[in-house]
């Protein structure tokens, strides 16, 4: 019996995103030489993921990039689609907040306005205030954490932490701000594995690697992570054929089902932190 919860977190952001030197915002992986941000795969994958979650009775935590939310909202009712799930924040235009790959050091005022505008847009689209944040590319440092605390976010989820004898817990990281870390562990061969599913969708890891990782979880909050576009499009293979998309959907379902069969309950990060998991 597991004493804890698992959360499936989904980053809803520009398709196959990449940082670029000299640019604050993220680009999409170039297609026919065009690296302008695209949002179609993010939208298509989002619908597929939500239907898997709703079918399994799982509420997810969606880290939403504000511009992506606006673009998707032009084409579908994203507010209605995500009404039973947690809405959290993932920047405005997928900014490299620490500048480690853009090479651009943002001023405190720039960071502040990116956070304010992201939250304002998410509130506009969803009529809800996000309390959680995940940094684009997981680029986080103390200055960004301080800004999140100052803006009244309850938690961040941008740091990877190793399962310790099967346990992993949120912890205080800056002032009142809590860190809800993404889990890592080792695979059967003793090699490090992170609970982000991207190597699975890039064909670099197997389903059983993730099922093994989650089977090691015994207590706390186990956070799984993926991107909505990654079911539809990959860095190495571009837009995927329908049978590969169907396979990605079935892999996601299988990982979640494995967790359920192990007796692991699912909750949102918000529910866990507010002590409402299991209600
Ligand atoms: Zn992202």
GROMACS .gro file of C-alpha atoms and ligand atoms in nm:
model
  280
    1UNK     CA    1   0.000   0.000   0.000
    2UNK     CA    2   0.136   0.337  -0.097
    3UNK     CA    3   0.125   0.629   0.144
    4UNK     CA    4   0.112   0.907  -0.104
    5UNK     CA    5  -0.009   1.038  -0.432
    6UNK     CA    6   0.109   1.059  -0.786
    7UNK     CA    7   0.042   1.356  -1.012
    8UNK     CA    8   0.057   1.359  -1.387
    9UNK     CA    9   0.175   1.706  -1.489
   10UNK     CA   10   0.143   1.826  -1.846
   11UNK     CA   11   0.334   2.120  -1.986
   12UNK     CA   12   0.114   2.288  -2.245
   13UNK     CA   13   0.353   2.498  -2.448
   14UNK     CA   14   0.469   2.579  -2.803
   15UNK     CA   15   0.533   2.271  -3.019
   16UNK     CA   16   0.879   2.106  -2.995
   17UNK     CA   17   1.014   2.411  -2.817
   18UNK     CA   18   1.376   2.516  -2.799
   19UNK     CA   19   1.564   2.806  -2.648
   20UNK     CA   20   1.763   3.020  -2.886
   21UNK     CA   21   2.069   3.230  -2.818
   22UNK     CA   22   1.985   3.600  -2.829
   23UNK     CA   23   1.609   3.551  -2.784
   24UNK     CA   24   1.411   3.562  -2.460
   25UNK     CA   25   1.114   3.358  -2.584
   26UNK     CA   26   1.117   3.000  -2.707
   27UNK     CA   27   1.101   2.892  -3.071
   28UNK     CA   28   0.954   2.578  -3.225
   29UNK     CA   29   1.195   2.333  -3.385
   30UNK     CA   30   1.239   2.458  -3.742
   31UNK     CA   31   1.011   2.308  -4.005
   32UNK     CA   32   1.102   2.398  -4.364
   33UNK     CA   33   1.334   2.658  -4.220
   34UNK     CA   34   1.057   2.825  -4.020
   35UNK     CA   35   1.116   2.839  -3.645
   36UNK     CA   36   0.823   3.065  -3.555
   37UNK     CA   37   0.628   2.917  -3.263
   38UNK     CA   38   0.355   2.669  -3.359
   39UNK     CA   39   0.072   2.545  -3.140
   40UNK     CA   40  -0.122   2.283  -3.339
   41UNK     CA   41   0.049   1.976  -3.193
   42UNK     CA   42   0.011   2.117  -2.840
   43UNK     CA   43  -0.363   2.158  -2.900
   44UNK     CA   44  -0.414   1.817  -3.059
   45UNK     CA   45  -0.213   1.636  -2.790
   46UNK     CA   46  -0.397   1.821  -2.516
   47UNK     CA   47  -0.732   1.682  -2.626
   48UNK     CA   48  -0.592   1.328  -2.640
   49UNK     CA   49  -0.431   1.352  -2.295
   50UNK     CA   50  -0.741   1.496  -2.131
   51UNK     CA   51  -0.953   1.216  -2.271
   52UNK     CA   52  -0.713   0.954  -2.128
   53UNK     CA   53  -0.718   1.125  -1.788
   54UNK     CA   54  -1.095   1.171  -1.779
   55UNK     CA   55  -1.141   0.810  -1.884
   56UNK     CA   56  -0.920   0.688  -1.597
   57UNK     CA   57  -1.078   0.932  -1.349
   58UNK     CA   58  -0.748   1.115  -1.298
   59UNK     CA   59  -0.719   1.489  -1.240
   60UNK     CA   60  -0.397   1.630  -1.384
   61UNK     CA   61  -0.194   1.945  -1.322
   62UNK     CA   62  -0.148   2.146  -1.642
   63UNK     CA   63   0.142   2.392  -1.656
   64UNK     CA   64   0.018   2.630  -1.921
   65UNK     CA   65   0.219   2.877  -2.121
   66UNK     CA   66   0.001   3.190  -2.156
   67UNK     CA   67   0.050   3.248  -2.529
   68UNK     CA   68  -0.021   2.880  -2.600
   69UNK     CA   69  -0.342   2.905  -2.394
   70UNK     CA   70  -0.456   3.204  -2.599
   71UNK     CA   71  -0.373   3.033  -2.930
   72UNK     CA   72  -0.554   2.711  -2.832
   73UNK     CA   73  -0.851   2.910  -2.698
   74UNK     CA   74  -0.899   3.058  -3.047
   75UNK     CA   75  -0.972   2.709  -3.177
   76UNK     CA   76  -1.137   2.522  -2.891
   77UNK     CA   77  -1.294   2.571  -2.552
   78UNK     CA   78  -0.984   2.501  -2.344
   79UNK     CA   79  -1.150   2.632  -2.028
   80UNK     CA   80  -1.427   2.373  -2.055
   81UNK     CA   81  -1.180   2.100  -2.158
   82UNK     CA   82  -0.971   2.151  -1.843
   83UNK     CA   83  -1.248   2.236  -1.601
   84UNK     CA   84  -1.187   1.939  -1.367
   85UNK     CA   85  -0.807   1.971  -1.374
   86UNK     CA   86  -0.555   2.201  -1.207
   87UNK     CA   87  -0.435   2.502  -1.405
   88UNK     CA   88  -0.081   2.617  -1.329
   89UNK     CA   89   0.160   2.857  -1.498
   90UNK     CA   90   0.447   2.798  -1.744
   91UNK     CA   91   0.555   3.148  -1.846
   92UNK     CA   92   0.418   3.376  -2.115
   93UNK     CA   93   0.617   3.296  -2.431
   94UNK     CA   94   0.828   3.013  -2.293
   95UNK     CA   95   1.097   3.247  -2.168
   96UNK     CA   96   1.443   3.130  -2.068
   97UNK     CA   97   1.410   3.296  -1.726
   98UNK     CA   98   1.765   3.235  -1.608
   99UNK     CA   99   1.917   3.318  -1.946
  100UNK     CA  100   2.140   3.011  -1.941
  101UNK     CA  101   2.071   2.932  -2.307
  102UNK     CA  102   1.936   3.262  -2.438
  103UNK     CA  103   2.243   3.443  -2.306
  104UNK     CA  104   2.007   3.725  -2.201
  105UNK     CA  105   2.004   3.828  -1.839
  106UNK     CA  106   1.652   3.951  -1.763
  107UNK     CA  107   1.610   4.243  -1.524
  108UNK     CA  108   1.402   4.196  -1.209
  109UNK     CA  109   1.137   4.414  -1.372
  110UNK     CA  110   1.127   4.192  -1.681
  111UNK     CA  111   1.087   3.879  -1.468
  112UNK     CA  112   0.816   4.050  -1.268
  113UNK     CA  113   0.618   4.155  -1.573
  114UNK     CA  114   0.650   3.813  -1.742
  115UNK     CA  115   0.501   3.654  -1.428
  116UNK     CA  116   0.227   3.918  -1.393
  117UNK     CA  117   0.124   3.893  -1.758
  118UNK     CA  118   0.128   3.512  -1.756
  119UNK     CA  119  -0.099   3.499  -1.453
  120UNK     CA  120  -0.329   3.769  -1.591
  121UNK     CA  121  -0.369   3.585  -1.922
  122UNK     CA  122  -0.431   3.250  -1.754
  123UNK     CA  123  -0.695   3.414  -1.534
  124UNK     CA  124  -0.852   3.566  -1.843
  125UNK     CA  125  -0.868   3.233  -2.028
  126UNK     CA  126  -0.961   3.005  -1.738
  127UNK     CA  127  -1.115   3.241  -1.484
  128UNK     CA  128  -0.891   3.079  -1.222
  129UNK     CA  129  -0.573   3.190  -1.046
  130UNK     CA  130  -0.279   2.950  -1.084
  131UNK     CA  131  -0.088   2.875  -0.762
  132UNK     CA  132   0.180   2.660  -0.923
  133UNK     CA  133   0.465   2.736  -1.159
  134UNK     CA  134   0.703   2.535  -1.374
  135UNK     CA  135   0.990   2.718  -1.541
  136UNK     CA  136   1.036   2.670  -1.917
  137UNK     CA  137   1.327   2.425  -1.977
  138UNK     CA  138   1.326   2.384  -1.594
  139UNK     CA  139   1.557   2.688  -1.586
  140UNK     CA  140   1.522   2.811  -1.231
  141UNK     CA  141   1.747   2.983  -0.979
  142UNK     CA  142   1.712   3.161  -0.646
  143UNK     CA  143   1.620   3.492  -0.806
  144UNK     CA  144   1.330   3.335  -0.997
  145UNK     CA  145   1.219   3.140  -0.690
  146UNK     CA  146   1.223   3.465  -0.489
  147UNK     CA  147   1.010   3.632  -0.757
  148UNK     CA  148   0.759   3.344  -0.747
  149UNK     CA  149   0.736   3.371  -0.369
  150UNK     CA  150   0.692   3.746  -0.395
  151UNK     CA  151   0.410   3.704  -0.649
  152UNK     CA  152   0.225   3.474  -0.411
  153UNK     CA  153   0.271   3.144  -0.592
  154UNK     CA  154   0.228   2.855  -0.350
  155UNK     CA  155   0.464   2.619  -0.526
  156UNK     CA  156   0.722   2.566  -0.798
  157UNK     CA  157   0.782   2.238  -0.980
  158UNK     CA  158   1.104   2.291  -1.178
  159UNK     CA  159   1.358   2.087  -0.983
  160UNK     CA  160   1.441   1.718  -1.021
  161UNK     CA  161   1.497   1.522  -0.703
  162UNK     CA  162   1.591   1.160  -0.649
  163UNK     CA  163   1.355   0.915  -0.483
  164UNK     CA  164   1.508   0.833  -0.145
  165UNK     CA  165   1.420   0.472  -0.057
  166UNK     CA  166   1.106   0.521  -0.259
  167UNK     CA  167   1.012   0.849  -0.092
  168UNK     CA  168   0.989   1.201  -0.232
  169UNK     CA  169   0.817   1.501  -0.071
  170UNK     CA  170   0.750   1.866  -0.145
  171UNK     CA  171   0.967   2.096   0.068
  172UNK     CA  172   1.004   2.465   0.153
  173UNK     CA  173   1.245   2.622  -0.090
  174UNK     CA  174   1.220   3.000  -0.059
  175UNK     CA  175   1.018   3.189   0.203
  176UNK     CA  176   0.670   3.037   0.193
  177UNK     CA  177   0.727   2.891  -0.154
  178UNK     CA  178   0.715   2.511  -0.173
  179UNK     CA  179   0.908   2.300  -0.423
  180UNK     CA  180   0.713   2.002  -0.560
  181UNK     CA  181   1.001   1.820  -0.730
  182UNK     CA  182   0.992   1.601  -1.038
  183UNK     CA  183   1.108   1.250  -0.948
  184UNK     CA  184   1.414   1.064  -1.062
  185UNK     CA  185   1.541   0.719  -0.984
  186UNK     CA  186   1.744   0.444  -1.146
  187UNK     CA  187   1.638   0.192  -1.404
  188UNK     CA  188   1.702  -0.182  -1.382
  189UNK     CA  189   2.053  -0.128  -1.516
  190UNK     CA  190   2.127   0.130  -1.247
  191UNK     CA  191   2.116   0.422  -1.489
  192UNK     CA  192   1.949   0.750  -1.392
  193UNK     CA  193   1.593   0.797  -1.515
  194UNK     CA  194   1.376   1.107  -1.472
  195UNK     CA  195   0.996   1.095  -1.457
  196UNK     CA  196   0.973   1.327  -1.761
  197UNK     CA  197   0.842   1.112  -2.045
  198UNK     CA  198   1.030   1.279  -2.329
  199UNK     CA  199   1.289   1.001  -2.385
  200UNK     CA  200   0.992   0.764  -2.416
  201UNK     CA  201   0.835   0.978  -2.687
  202UNK     CA  202   1.173   1.023  -2.859
  203UNK     CA  203   1.222   0.647  -2.876
  204UNK     CA  204   1.511   0.652  -2.629
  205UNK     CA  205   1.342   0.467  -2.345
  206UNK     CA  206   1.082   0.194  -2.303
  207UNK     CA  207   0.751   0.190  -2.130
  208UNK     CA  208   0.883  -0.064  -1.881
  209UNK     CA  209   1.155   0.182  -1.766
  210UNK     CA  210   0.883   0.419  -1.641
  211UNK     CA  211   0.672   0.141  -1.498
  212UNK     CA  212   0.978   0.027  -1.305
  213UNK     CA  213   1.047   0.381  -1.180
  214UNK     CA  214   0.693   0.433  -1.053
  215UNK     CA  215   0.689   0.089  -0.891
  216UNK     CA  216   0.974   0.209  -0.665
  217UNK     CA  217   0.760   0.492  -0.524
  218UNK     CA  218   0.639   0.430  -0.170
  219UNK     CA  219   0.552   0.763  -0.004
  220UNK     CA  220   0.508   1.135  -0.065
  221UNK     CA  221   0.420   1.300  -0.395
  222UNK     CA  222   0.544   1.139  -0.716
  223UNK     CA  223   0.533   1.380  -1.008
  224UNK     CA  224   0.527   1.251  -1.363
  225UNK     CA  225   0.574   1.501  -1.643
  226UNK     CA  226   0.512   1.529  -2.014
  227UNK     CA  227   0.428   1.780  -2.288
  228UNK     CA  228   0.098   1.780  -2.476
  229UNK     CA  229   0.266   1.822  -2.818
  230UNK     CA  230   0.499   1.529  -2.758
  231UNK     CA  231   0.228   1.275  -2.843
  232UNK     CA  232   0.199   1.433  -3.186
  233UNK     CA  233   0.544   1.557  -3.279
  234UNK     CA  234   0.899   1.475  -3.177
  235UNK     CA  235   1.237   1.645  -3.201
  236UNK     CA  236   1.394   1.361  -3.393
  237UNK     CA  237   1.104   1.245  -3.610
  238UNK     CA  238   0.892   1.558  -3.666
  239UNK     CA  239   0.517   1.514  -3.707
  240UNK     CA  240   0.429   1.156  -3.622
  241UNK     CA  241   0.204   0.927  -3.825
  242UNK     CA  242  -0.133   0.837  -3.672
  243UNK     CA  243  -0.019   0.492  -3.559
  244UNK     CA  244   0.271   0.643  -3.362
  245UNK     CA  245   0.036   0.895  -3.205
  246UNK     CA  246  -0.197   0.612  -3.102
  247UNK     CA  247   0.102   0.429  -2.955
  248UNK     CA  248   0.203   0.737  -2.754
  249UNK     CA  249  -0.151   0.766  -2.618
  250UNK     CA  250  -0.155   0.397  -2.522
  251UNK     CA  251   0.187   0.429  -2.350
  252UNK     CA  252   0.064   0.718  -2.139
  253UNK     CA  253  -0.248   0.524  -2.047
  254UNK     CA  254  -0.041   0.220  -1.963
  255UNK     CA  255   0.192   0.408  -1.726
  256UNK     CA  256  -0.103   0.562  -1.544
  257UNK     CA  257  -0.285   0.229  -1.531
  258UNK     CA  258   0.025   0.057  -1.392
  259UNK     CA  259   0.036   0.315  -1.112
  260UNK     CA  260  -0.334   0.267  -1.038
  261UNK     CA  261  -0.289  -0.111  -1.032
  262UNK     CA  262  -0.003  -0.067  -0.784
  263UNK     CA  263  -0.252   0.105  -0.552
  264UNK     CA  264  -0.117   0.456  -0.612
  265UNK     CA  265  -0.377   0.730  -0.591
  266UNK     CA  266  -0.369   1.027  -0.824
  267UNK     CA  267  -0.426   1.385  -0.718
  268UNK     CA  268  -0.328   1.729  -0.843
  269UNK     CA  269  -0.030   1.907  -0.687
  270UNK     CA  270  -0.270   2.165  -0.548
  271UNK     CA  271  -0.487   1.899  -0.384
  272UNK     CA  272  -0.182   1.737  -0.226
  273UNK     CA  273  -0.045   2.062  -0.088
  274UNK     CA  274  -0.383   2.176   0.042
  275UNK     CA  275  -0.433   1.839   0.210
  276UNK     CA  276  -0.731   1.757  -0.007
  277UNK     CA  277  -0.591   1.452  -0.181
  278UNK     CA  278  -0.824   1.156  -0.161
  279UNK     CA  279  -1.136   1.372  -0.106
  280LIG    ZN1  280   0.790   2.409  -2.158
   0.00000   0.00000   0.00000
